[in-house]
Amino acid sequence: MLNLVLFGPPGAGKGTQSQKLIDQYQLIHLSTGDLLRGEISQGTALGIEAKKLMDEGMLVPDAVVIGMISNKLDANKDAKGFIFDGFPRTVAQAEALDSLLATKGESISSMIALEVDDEELEHRLLLRGKDSGRPDDANPEVIRKRIHEYNNKTAPVAQFYQAQNKYKSVVGTGSIDEIFHSICVVVDLCK
Ligand code: B4P
């Protein structure tokens, strides 16, 4: 299996690049952000709880997102591989993902980190907020809170994969196609 973690701060382009990677490598896309927004739009108890945190720019509890990912892995047993988009976002999530994959005799092939500076992130998210309807993109303070959460809780996940020799950094600025090309170079080397 080809199992990729697409990593980076909010607005780095994880969702954007995932769409292109799915077509190129026929992988199943698992975005915890999309899964959570799905729960919110269905009005489930999980969604109602998650919405409060997401609207404030906070992370949702580890157990919630780990449970969602575990269900999706079980539901896609015949997949060629997965793109984990926006997950893991904490070291506890990264450890849980390794354990879940190990029970299936699988592991992460590579972690691709999109590097984008804070000013560009804020600009992209505010731009998307104008028409996406996402409350977490509309407010500069919430965007800054998300970047702060990323620096505090998510950035250490990079070291987790560095220790396994799986961390690959890719410049996340430039055209979407240029960035996609750089990611493919990394993926093709780890196949
Ligand atoms: P996510 O849905 O994961 O979203 P994101 O980090 O905001 O965005 P992404 O990096 O995917 O950026 P995108 O391609 O869309 O998270 C939302 C919230 O859900 C989190 O804050 C958290 O509360 C919760 N959550 C999710 N997963 C969780 C977890 N595992 N644990 C706990 N909580 C969790 O790109 C952004 C914009 O930039 C788009 O408008 C795009 O068009 C533009 N863009 C992309 N590439 C560009 C480029 N090269 N140049 C210019 N613009 C570009």
PDB file of C-alpha atoms in Angstrom, residues 13 41 61 94 147 150 165 182 184 191:
ATOM      1  CA  GLY A  13      -2.990  23.436   0.349  1.00  0.00           C
ATOM      2  CA  SER A  41     -23.987  19.234   8.068  1.00  0.00           C
ATOM      3  CA  PRO A  61     -10.383  15.801  20.711  1.00  0.00           C
ATOM      4  CA  ALA A  94       0.296   9.941  14.904  1.00  0.00           C
ATOM      5  CA  ILE A 147      -2.132  28.778  13.139  1.00  0.00           C
ATOM      6  CA  TYR A 150      -0.832  24.240  14.606  1.00  0.00           C
ATOM      7  CA  ASN A 165      13.030   8.947   8.336  1.00  0.00           C
ATOM      8  CA  SER A 182       7.341  18.614  -6.474  1.00  0.00           C
ATOM      9  CA  CYS A 184       5.011  13.667  -7.171  1.00  0.00           C
ATOM     10  CA  LYS A 191       6.923   3.919  -4.065  1.00  0.00           C
TER      11      LYS A 191
END
